[in-house]
PDB file of C-alpha atoms and ligand atoms in Angstrom:
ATOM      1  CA  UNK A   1      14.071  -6.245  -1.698  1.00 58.00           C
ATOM      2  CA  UNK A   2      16.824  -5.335  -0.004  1.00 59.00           C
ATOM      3  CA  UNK A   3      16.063  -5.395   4.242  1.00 60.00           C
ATOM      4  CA  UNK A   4      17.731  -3.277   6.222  1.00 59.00           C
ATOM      5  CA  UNK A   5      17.960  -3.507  10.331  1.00 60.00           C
ATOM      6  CA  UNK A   6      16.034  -1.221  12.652  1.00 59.00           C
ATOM      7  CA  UNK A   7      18.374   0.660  14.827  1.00 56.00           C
ATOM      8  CA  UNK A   8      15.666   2.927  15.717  1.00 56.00           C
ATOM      9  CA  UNK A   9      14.342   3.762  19.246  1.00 54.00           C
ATOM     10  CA  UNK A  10      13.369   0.952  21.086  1.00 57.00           C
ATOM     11  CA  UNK A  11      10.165   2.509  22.386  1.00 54.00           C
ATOM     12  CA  UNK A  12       8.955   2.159  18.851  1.00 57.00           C
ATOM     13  CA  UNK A  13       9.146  -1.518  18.762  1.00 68.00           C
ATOM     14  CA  UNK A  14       6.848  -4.103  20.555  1.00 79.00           C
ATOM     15  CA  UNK A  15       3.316  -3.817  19.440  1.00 87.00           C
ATOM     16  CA  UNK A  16       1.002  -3.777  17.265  1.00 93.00           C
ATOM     17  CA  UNK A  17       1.134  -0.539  14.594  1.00 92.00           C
ATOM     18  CA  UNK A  18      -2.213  -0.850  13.835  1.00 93.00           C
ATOM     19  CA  UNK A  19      -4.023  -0.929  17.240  1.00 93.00           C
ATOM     20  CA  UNK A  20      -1.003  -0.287  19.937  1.00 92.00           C
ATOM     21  CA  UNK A  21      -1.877  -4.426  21.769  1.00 92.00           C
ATOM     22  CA  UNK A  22       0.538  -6.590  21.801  1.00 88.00           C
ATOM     23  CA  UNK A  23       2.387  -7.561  19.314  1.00 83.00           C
ATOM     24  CA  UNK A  24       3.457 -11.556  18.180  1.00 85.00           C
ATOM     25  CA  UNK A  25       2.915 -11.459  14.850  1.00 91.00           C
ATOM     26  CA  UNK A  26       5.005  -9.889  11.589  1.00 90.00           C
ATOM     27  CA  UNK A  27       2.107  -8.236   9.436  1.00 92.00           C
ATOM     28  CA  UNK A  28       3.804  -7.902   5.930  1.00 93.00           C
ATOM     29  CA  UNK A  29       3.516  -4.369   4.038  1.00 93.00           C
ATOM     30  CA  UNK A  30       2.394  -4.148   1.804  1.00 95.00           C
ATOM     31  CA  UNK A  31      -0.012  -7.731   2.508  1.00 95.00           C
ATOM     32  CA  UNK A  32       0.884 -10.442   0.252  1.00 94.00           C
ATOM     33  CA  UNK A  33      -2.902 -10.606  -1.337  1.00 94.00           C
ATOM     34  CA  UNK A  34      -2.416  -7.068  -3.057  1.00 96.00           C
ATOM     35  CA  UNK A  35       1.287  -8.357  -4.831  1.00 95.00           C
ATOM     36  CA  UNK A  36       1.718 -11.758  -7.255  1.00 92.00           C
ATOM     37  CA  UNK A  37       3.344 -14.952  -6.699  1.00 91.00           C
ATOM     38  CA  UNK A  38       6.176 -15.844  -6.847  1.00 92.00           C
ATOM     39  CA  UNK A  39       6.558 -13.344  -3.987  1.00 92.00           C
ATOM     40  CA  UNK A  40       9.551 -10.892  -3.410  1.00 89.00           C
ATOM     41  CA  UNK A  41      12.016 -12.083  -0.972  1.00 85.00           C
ATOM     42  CA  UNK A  42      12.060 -10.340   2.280  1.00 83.00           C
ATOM     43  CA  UNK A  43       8.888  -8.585   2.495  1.00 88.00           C
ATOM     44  CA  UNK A  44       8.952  -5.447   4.973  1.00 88.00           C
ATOM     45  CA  UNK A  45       7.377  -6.246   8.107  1.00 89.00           C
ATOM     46  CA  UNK A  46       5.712  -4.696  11.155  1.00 90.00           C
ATOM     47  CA  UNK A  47       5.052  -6.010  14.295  1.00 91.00           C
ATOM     48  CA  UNK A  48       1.355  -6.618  14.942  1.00 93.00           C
ATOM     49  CA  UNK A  49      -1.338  -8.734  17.269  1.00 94.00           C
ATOM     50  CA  UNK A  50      -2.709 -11.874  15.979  1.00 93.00           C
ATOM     51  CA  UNK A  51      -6.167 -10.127  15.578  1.00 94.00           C
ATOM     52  CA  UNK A  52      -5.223  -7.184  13.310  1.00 93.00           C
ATOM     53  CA  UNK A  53      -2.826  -9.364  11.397  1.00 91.00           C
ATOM     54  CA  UNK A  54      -5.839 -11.611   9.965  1.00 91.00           C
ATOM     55  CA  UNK A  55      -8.604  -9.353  10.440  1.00 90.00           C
ATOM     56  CA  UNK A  56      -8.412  -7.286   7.302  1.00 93.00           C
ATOM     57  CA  UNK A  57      -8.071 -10.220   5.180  1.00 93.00           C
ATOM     58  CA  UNK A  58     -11.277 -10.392   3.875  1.00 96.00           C
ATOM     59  CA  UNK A  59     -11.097  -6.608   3.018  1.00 97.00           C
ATOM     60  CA  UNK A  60      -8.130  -6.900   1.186  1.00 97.00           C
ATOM     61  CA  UNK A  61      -8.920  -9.726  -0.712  1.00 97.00           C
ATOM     62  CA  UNK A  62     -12.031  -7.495  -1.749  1.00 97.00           C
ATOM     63  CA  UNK A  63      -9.336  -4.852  -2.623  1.00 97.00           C
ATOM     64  CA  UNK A  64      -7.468  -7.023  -4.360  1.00 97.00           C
ATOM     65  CA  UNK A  65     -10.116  -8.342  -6.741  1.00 98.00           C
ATOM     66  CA  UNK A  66     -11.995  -5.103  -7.303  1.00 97.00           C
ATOM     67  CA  UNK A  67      -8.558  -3.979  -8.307  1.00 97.00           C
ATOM     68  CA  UNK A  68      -8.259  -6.513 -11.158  1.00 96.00           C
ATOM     69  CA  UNK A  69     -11.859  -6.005 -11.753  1.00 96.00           C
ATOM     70  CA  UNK A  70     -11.596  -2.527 -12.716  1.00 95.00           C
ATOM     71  CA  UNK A  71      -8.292  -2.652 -14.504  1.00 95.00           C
ATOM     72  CA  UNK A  72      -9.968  -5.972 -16.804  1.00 95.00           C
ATOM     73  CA  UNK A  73     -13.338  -4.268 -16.555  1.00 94.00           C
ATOM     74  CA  UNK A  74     -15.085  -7.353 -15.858  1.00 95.00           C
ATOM     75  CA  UNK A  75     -15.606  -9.943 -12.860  1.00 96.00           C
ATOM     76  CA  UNK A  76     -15.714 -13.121 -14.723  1.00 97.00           C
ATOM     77  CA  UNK A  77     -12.975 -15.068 -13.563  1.00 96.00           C
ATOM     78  CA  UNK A  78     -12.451 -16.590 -16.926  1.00 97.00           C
ATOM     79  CA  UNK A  79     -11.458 -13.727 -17.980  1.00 97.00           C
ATOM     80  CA  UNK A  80      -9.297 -12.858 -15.428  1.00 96.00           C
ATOM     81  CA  UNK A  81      -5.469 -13.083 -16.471  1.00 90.00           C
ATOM     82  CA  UNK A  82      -3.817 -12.904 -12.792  1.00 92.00           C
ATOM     83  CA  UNK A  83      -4.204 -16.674 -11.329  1.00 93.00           C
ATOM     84  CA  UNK A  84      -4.717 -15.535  -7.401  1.00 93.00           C
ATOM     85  CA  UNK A  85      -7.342 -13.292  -8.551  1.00 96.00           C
ATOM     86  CA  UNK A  86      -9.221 -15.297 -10.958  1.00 97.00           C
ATOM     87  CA  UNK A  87      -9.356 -17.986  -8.017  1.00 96.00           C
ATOM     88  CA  UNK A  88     -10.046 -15.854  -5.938  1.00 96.00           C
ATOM     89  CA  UNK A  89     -13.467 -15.252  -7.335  1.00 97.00           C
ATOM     90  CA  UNK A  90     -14.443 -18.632  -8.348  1.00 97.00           C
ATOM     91  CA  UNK A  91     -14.176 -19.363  -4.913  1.00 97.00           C
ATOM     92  CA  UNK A  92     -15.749 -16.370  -3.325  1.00 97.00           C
ATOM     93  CA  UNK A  93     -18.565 -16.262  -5.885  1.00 97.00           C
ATOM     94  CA  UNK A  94     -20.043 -13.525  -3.106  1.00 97.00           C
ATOM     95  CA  UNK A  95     -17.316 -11.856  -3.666  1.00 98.00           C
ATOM     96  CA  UNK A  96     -17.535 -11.566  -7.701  1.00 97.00           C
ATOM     97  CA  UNK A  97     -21.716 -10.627  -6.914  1.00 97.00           C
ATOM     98  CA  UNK A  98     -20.666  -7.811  -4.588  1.00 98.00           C
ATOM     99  CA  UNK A  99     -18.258  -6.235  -7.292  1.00 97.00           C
ATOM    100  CA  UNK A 100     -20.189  -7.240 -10.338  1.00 97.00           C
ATOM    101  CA  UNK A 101     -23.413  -5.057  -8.331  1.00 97.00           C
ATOM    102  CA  UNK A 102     -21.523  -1.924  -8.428  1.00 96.00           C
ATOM    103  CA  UNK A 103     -20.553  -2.502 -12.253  1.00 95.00           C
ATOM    104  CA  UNK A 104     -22.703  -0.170 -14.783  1.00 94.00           C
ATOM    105  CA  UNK A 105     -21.922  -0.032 -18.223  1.00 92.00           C
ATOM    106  CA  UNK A 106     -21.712   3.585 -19.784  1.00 91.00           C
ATOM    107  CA  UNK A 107     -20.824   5.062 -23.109  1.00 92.00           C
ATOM    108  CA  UNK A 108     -17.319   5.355 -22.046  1.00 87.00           C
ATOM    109  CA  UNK A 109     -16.660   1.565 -21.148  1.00 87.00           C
ATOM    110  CA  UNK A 110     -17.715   0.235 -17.267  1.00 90.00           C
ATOM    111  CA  UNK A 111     -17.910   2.119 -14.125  1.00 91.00           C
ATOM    112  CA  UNK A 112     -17.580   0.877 -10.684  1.00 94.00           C
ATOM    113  CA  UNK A 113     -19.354   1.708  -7.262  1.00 94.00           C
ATOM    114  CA  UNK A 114     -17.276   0.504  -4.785  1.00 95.00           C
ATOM    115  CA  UNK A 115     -16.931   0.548  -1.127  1.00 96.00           C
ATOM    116  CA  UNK A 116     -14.947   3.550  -0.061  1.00 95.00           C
ATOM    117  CA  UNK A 117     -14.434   2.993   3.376  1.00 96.00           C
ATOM    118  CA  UNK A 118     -13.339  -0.736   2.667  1.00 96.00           C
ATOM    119  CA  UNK A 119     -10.686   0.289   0.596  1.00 96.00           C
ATOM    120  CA  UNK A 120      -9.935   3.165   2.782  1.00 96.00           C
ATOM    121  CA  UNK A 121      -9.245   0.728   5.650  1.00 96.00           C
ATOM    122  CA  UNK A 122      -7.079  -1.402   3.432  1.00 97.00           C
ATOM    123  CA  UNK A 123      -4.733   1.129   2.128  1.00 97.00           C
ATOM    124  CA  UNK A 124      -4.518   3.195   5.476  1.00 97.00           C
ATOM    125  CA  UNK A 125      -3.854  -0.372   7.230  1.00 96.00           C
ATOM    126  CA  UNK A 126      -0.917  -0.386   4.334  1.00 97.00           C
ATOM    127  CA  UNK A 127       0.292   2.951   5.575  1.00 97.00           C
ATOM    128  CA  UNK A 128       0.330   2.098   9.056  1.00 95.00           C
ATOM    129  CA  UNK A 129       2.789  -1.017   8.244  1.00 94.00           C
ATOM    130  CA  UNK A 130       5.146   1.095   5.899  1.00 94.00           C
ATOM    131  CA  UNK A 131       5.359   4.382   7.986  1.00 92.00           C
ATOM    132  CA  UNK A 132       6.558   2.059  11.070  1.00 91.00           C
ATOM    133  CA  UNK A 133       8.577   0.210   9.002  1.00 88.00           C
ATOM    134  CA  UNK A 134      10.673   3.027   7.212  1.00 87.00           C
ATOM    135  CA  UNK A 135      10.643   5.354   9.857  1.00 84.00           C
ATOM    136  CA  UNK A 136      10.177   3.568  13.030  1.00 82.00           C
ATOM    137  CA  UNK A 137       7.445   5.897  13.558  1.00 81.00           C
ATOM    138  CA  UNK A 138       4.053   3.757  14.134  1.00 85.00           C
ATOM    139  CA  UNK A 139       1.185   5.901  13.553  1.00 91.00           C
ATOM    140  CA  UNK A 140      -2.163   4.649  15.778  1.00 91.00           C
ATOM    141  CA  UNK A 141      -3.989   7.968  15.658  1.00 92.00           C
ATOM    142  CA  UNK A 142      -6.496   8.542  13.021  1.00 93.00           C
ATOM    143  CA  UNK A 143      -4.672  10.151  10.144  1.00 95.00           C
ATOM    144  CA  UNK A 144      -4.803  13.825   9.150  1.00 94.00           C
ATOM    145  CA  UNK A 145      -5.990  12.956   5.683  1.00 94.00           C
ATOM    146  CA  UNK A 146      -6.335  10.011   3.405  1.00 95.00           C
ATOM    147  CA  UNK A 147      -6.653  10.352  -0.040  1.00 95.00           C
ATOM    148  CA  UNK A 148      -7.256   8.051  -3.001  1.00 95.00           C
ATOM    149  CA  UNK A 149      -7.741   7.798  -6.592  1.00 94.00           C
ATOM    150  CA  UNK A 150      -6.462   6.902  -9.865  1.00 94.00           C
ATOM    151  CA  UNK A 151      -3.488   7.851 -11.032  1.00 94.00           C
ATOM    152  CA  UNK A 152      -4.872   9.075 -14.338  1.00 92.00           C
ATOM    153  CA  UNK A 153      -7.192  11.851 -12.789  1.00 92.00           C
ATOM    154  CA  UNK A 154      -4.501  13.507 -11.310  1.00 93.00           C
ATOM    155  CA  UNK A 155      -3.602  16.905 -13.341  1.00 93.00           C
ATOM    156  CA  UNK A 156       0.047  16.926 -14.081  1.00 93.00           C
ATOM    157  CA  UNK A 157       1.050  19.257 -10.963  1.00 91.00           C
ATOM    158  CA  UNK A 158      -0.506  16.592  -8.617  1.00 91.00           C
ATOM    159  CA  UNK A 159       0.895  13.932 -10.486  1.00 92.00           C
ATOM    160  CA  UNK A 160       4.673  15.481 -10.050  1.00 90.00           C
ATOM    161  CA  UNK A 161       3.952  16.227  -6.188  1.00 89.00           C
ATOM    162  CA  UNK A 162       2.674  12.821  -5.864  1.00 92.00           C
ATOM    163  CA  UNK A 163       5.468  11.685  -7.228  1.00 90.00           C
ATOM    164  CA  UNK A 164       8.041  13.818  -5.481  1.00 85.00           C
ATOM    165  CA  UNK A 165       9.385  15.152  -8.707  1.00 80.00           C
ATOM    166  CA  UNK A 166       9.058  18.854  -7.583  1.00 69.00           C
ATOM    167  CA  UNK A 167      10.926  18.160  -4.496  1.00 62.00           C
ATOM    168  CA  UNK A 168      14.631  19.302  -3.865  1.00 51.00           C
ATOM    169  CA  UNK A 169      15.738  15.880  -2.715  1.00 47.00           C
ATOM    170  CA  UNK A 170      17.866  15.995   0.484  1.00 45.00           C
ATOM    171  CA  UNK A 171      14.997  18.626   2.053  1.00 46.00           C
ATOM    172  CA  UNK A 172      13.385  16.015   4.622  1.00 52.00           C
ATOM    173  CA  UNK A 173      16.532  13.777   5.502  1.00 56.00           C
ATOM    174  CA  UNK A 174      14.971  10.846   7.378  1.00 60.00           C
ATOM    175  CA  UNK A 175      16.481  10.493  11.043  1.00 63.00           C
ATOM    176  CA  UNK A 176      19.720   8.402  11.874  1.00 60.00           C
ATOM    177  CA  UNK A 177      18.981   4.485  12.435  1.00 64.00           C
ATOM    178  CA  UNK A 178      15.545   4.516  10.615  1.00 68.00           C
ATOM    179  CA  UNK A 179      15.641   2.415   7.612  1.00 68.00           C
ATOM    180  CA  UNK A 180      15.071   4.889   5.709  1.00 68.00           C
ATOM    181  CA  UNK A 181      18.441   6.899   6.380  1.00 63.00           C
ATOM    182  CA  UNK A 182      20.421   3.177   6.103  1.00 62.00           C
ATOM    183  CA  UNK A 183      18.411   3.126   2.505  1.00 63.00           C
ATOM    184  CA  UNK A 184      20.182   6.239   1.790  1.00 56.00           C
ATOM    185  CA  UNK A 185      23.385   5.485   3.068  1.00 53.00           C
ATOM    186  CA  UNK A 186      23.480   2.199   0.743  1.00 52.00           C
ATOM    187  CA  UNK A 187      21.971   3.893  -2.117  1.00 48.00           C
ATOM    188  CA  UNK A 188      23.124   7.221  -1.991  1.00 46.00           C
ATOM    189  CA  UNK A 189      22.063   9.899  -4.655  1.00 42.00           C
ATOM    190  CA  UNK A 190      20.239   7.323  -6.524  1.00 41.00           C
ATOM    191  CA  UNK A 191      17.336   7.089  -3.896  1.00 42.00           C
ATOM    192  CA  UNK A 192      16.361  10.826  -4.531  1.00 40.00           C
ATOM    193  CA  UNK A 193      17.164  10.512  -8.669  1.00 39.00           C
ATOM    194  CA  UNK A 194      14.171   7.892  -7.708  1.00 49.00           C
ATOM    195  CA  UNK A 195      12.631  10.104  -5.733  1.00 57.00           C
ATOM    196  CA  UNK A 196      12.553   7.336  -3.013  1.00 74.00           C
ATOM    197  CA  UNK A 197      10.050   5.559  -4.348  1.00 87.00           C
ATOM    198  CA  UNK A 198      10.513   1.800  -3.297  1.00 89.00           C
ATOM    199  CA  UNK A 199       9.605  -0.841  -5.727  1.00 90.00           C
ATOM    200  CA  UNK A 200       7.623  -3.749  -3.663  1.00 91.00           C
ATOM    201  CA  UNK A 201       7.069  -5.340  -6.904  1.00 93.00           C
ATOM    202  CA  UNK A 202       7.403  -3.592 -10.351  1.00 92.00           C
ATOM    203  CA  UNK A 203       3.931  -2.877 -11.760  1.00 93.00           C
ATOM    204  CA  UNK A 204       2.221  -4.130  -8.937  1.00 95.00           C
ATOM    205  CA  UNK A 205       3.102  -1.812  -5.436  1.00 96.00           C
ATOM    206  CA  UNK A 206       5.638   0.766  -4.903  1.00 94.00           C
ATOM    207  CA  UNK A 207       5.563   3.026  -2.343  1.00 94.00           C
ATOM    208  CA  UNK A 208       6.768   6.011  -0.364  1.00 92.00           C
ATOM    209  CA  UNK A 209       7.457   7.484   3.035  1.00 91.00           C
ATOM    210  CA  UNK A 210       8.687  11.026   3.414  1.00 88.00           C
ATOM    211  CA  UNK A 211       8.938  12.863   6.435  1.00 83.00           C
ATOM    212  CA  UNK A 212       7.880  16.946   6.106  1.00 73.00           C
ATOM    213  CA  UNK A 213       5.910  17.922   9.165  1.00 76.00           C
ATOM    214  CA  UNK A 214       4.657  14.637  10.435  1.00 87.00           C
ATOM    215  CA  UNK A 215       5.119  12.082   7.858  1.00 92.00           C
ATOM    216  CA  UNK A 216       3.232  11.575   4.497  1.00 93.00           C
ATOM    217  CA  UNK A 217       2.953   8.046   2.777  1.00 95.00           C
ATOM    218  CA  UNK A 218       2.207   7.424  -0.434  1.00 95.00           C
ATOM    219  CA  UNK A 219       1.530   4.448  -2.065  1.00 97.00           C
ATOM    220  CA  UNK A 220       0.374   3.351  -5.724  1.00 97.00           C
ATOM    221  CA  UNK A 221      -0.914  -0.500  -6.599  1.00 98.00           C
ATOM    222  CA  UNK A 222      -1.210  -1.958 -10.082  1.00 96.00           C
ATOM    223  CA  UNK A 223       0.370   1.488 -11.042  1.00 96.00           C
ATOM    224  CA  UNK A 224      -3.154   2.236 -11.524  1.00 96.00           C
ATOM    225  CA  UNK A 225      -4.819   3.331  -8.113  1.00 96.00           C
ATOM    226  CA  UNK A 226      -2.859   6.206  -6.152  1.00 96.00           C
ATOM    227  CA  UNK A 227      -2.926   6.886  -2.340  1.00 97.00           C
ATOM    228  CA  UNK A 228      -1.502   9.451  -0.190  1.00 96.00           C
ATOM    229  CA  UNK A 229      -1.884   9.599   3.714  1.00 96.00           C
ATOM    230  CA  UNK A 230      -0.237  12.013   6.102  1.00 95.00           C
ATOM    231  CA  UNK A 231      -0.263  12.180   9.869  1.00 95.00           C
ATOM    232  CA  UNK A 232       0.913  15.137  11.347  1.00 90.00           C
TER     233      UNK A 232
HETATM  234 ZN1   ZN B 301      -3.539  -4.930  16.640  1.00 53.68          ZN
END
């Protein structure tokens, strides 16, 4: 990916953008467990304390797994085409258990219980990293809404609002000196033909930060699961 330079406000900068401590640590966003190696080059990255940095790894290696679980529709590693992931679980055979308990088979192929408010954290942590990152506009309040889902169950009207397709383009210009604006300045027209959706990784995380009233990011991973958060 292309990185651009922050010449947001300062005031912005200097701690963490998930719990407002100090910062000393670059968080990536989206975290390297939910993309697949070889890794992109220059990740985005937020500033963030030692603590929150590591301390949703176990929830987003459980993210990343149930993921792959769902999209293979099974848990047995064997079976498993993406390497991380298939290690993953023979090494964390807790892991596998926990998804393979929410498995049931049905007349229409597997379904999974999962943990909502795991994966909640996980993708609202992913938020937090890209709406400070794009917009130099860290977010520590509690979030006006969070939604998720799969793409799929979307009707088409959500699906083209989701995807900005419905949207005249220039309407929320993001302010001077975020990266966003520099994104546009480099790109041009082509970010809104895009709909300024940025590619992390194609097929595996792309995401988008818009700012209406408040700012709104959306996010999909494994072009499969869909998530929107807004603050206002
Ligand atoms: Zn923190």
């Amino acid at each position: 990916m292309r990185q651009f330079e922050n010449f947001g406000d300062q005031r912005y900068q200097g701690y963490c953008v998930h719990c407002g401590g100090d910062d000393g640590t670059r968080d990536h966003a989206p975290s390297k467990t939910l993309l697949e190696r070889p890794l992109p080059e220059n990740l985005p990255v937020a500033p963030a304390c030692r603590k929150c940095n590591s301390g949703f790894s176990d929830d987003e290696e459980y993210v990343a797994c149930l993921l792959e679980c769902v999209l293979t529709g099974t848990t047995d590693p064997a079976r498993i085409a993406r390497p991380e992931i298939a290690r993953a679980l023979y090494k964390n055979r807790k892991l596998q258990r926990l998804i393979e308990a929410g498995r049931r088979e049905t007349d229409n192929g597997p379904v999974w219980d999962f943990d909502v408010a795991r994966v909640r954290r996980v993708l609202l942590k992913q938020a937090r990293g890209h709406v400070a990152f794009e917009i130099n506009e860290p977010h520590l309040e509690e979030a006006a809404s969070v939604w998720f889902g799969p793409l799929e169950t979307m009707t088409a009207a959500q699906r083209d609002q989701f995807e900005g397709r419905d949207e005249g383009g220039l309407a929320a210009c993001p302010e001077v000196g975020t990266r966003a604006m520099q994104r546009l300045l480099v790109v041009g027209d082509q970010v809104f033909e895009e709909d300024a959706w940025l590619t992390v990784q194609p097929g595996r995380y792309r995401y988008r930060v818009t700012q209406e009233d408040g700012a709104t990011v959306r996010m999909v991973l494994s072009e499969f699961l869909a998530c929107q958060v807004i603050w206002d």
